[in-house]
GROMACS .gro file of C-alpha atoms in nm:
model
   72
    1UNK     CA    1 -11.692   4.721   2.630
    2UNK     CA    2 -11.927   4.800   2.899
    3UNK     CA    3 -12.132   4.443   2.829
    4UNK     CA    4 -11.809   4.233   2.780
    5UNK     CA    5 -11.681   4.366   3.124
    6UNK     CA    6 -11.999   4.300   3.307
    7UNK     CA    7 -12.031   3.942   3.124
    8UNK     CA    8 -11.717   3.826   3.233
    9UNK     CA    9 -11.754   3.956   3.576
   10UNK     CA   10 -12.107   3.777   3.590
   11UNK     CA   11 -11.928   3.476   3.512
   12UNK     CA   12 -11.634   3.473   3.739
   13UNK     CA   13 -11.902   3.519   4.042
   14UNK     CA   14 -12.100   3.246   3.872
   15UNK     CA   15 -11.820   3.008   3.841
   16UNK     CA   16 -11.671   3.077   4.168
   17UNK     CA   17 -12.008   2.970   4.306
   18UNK     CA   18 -12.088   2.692   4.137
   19UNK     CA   19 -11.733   2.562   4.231
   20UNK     CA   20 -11.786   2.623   4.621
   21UNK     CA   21 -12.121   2.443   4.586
   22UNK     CA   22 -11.965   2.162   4.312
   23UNK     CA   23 -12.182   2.173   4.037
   24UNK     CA   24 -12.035   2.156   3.710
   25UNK     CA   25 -11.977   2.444   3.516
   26UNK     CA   26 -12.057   2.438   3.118
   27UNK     CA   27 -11.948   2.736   2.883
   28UNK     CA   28 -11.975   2.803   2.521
   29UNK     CA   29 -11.817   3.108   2.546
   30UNK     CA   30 -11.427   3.032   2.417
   31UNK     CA   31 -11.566   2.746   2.159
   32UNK     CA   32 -11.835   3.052   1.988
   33UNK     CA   33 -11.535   3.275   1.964
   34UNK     CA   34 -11.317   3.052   1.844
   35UNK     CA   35 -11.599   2.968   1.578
   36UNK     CA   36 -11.662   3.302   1.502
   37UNK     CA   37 -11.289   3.396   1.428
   38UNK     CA   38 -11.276   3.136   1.158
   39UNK     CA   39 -11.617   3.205   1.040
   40UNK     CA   40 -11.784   3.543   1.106
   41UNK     CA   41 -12.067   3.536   0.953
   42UNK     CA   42 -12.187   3.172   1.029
   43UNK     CA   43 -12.371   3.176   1.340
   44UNK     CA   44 -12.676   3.388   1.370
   45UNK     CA   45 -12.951   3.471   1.144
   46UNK     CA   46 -12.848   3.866   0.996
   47UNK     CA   47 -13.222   3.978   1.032
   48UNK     CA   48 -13.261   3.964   1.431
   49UNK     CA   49 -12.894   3.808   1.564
   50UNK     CA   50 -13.052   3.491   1.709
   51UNK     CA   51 -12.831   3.135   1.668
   52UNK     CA   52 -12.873   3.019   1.324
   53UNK     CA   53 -12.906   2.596   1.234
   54UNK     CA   54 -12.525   2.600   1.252
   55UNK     CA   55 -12.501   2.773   1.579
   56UNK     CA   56 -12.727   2.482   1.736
   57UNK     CA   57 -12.547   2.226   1.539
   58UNK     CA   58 -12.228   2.391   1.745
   59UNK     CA   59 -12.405   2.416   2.072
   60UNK     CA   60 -12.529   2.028   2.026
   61UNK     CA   61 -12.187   1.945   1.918
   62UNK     CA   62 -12.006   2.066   2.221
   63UNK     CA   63 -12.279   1.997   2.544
   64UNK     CA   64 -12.303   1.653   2.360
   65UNK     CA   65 -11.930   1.608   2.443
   66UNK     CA   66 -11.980   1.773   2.762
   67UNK     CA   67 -12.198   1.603   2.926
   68UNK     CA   68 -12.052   1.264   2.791
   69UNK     CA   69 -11.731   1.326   2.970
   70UNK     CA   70 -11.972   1.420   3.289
   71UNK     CA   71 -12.171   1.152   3.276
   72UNK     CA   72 -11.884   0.869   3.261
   0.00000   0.00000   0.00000
């Protein structure tokens, strides 16, 4: 609970700032949970916790689509 508090406060300072200074503002946040609700044990490798292939395919997937939109 401790970490989860502290992340999201991290990122509402971070986001606020990078607003007020208009840079844009990526997150994976919402689209790993939402992957990891459907599919808990898909994303990281069990030995050491680190993104797995899929979690990069994800990552790809999403900043791919991201930065397309950004870079219209």
């Amino acid at each position: 609970p401790i970490f989860i508090q502290s992340n999201n406060l991290l990122e509402e300072h971070l986001k606020k700032y990078l607003f007020e200074k208009k840079i844009p503002y990526f997150t994976m946040k919402d689209s790993i949970l939402e992957y990891h609700i459907k599919n808990p044990d898909s994303l990281a490798i069990p030995e050491d916790g680190h993104p797995n292939r899929e979690a990069h395919r994800l990552f790809a997937t999403k900043l791919y689509h991201w930065l397309k939109d950004k870079l219209k």
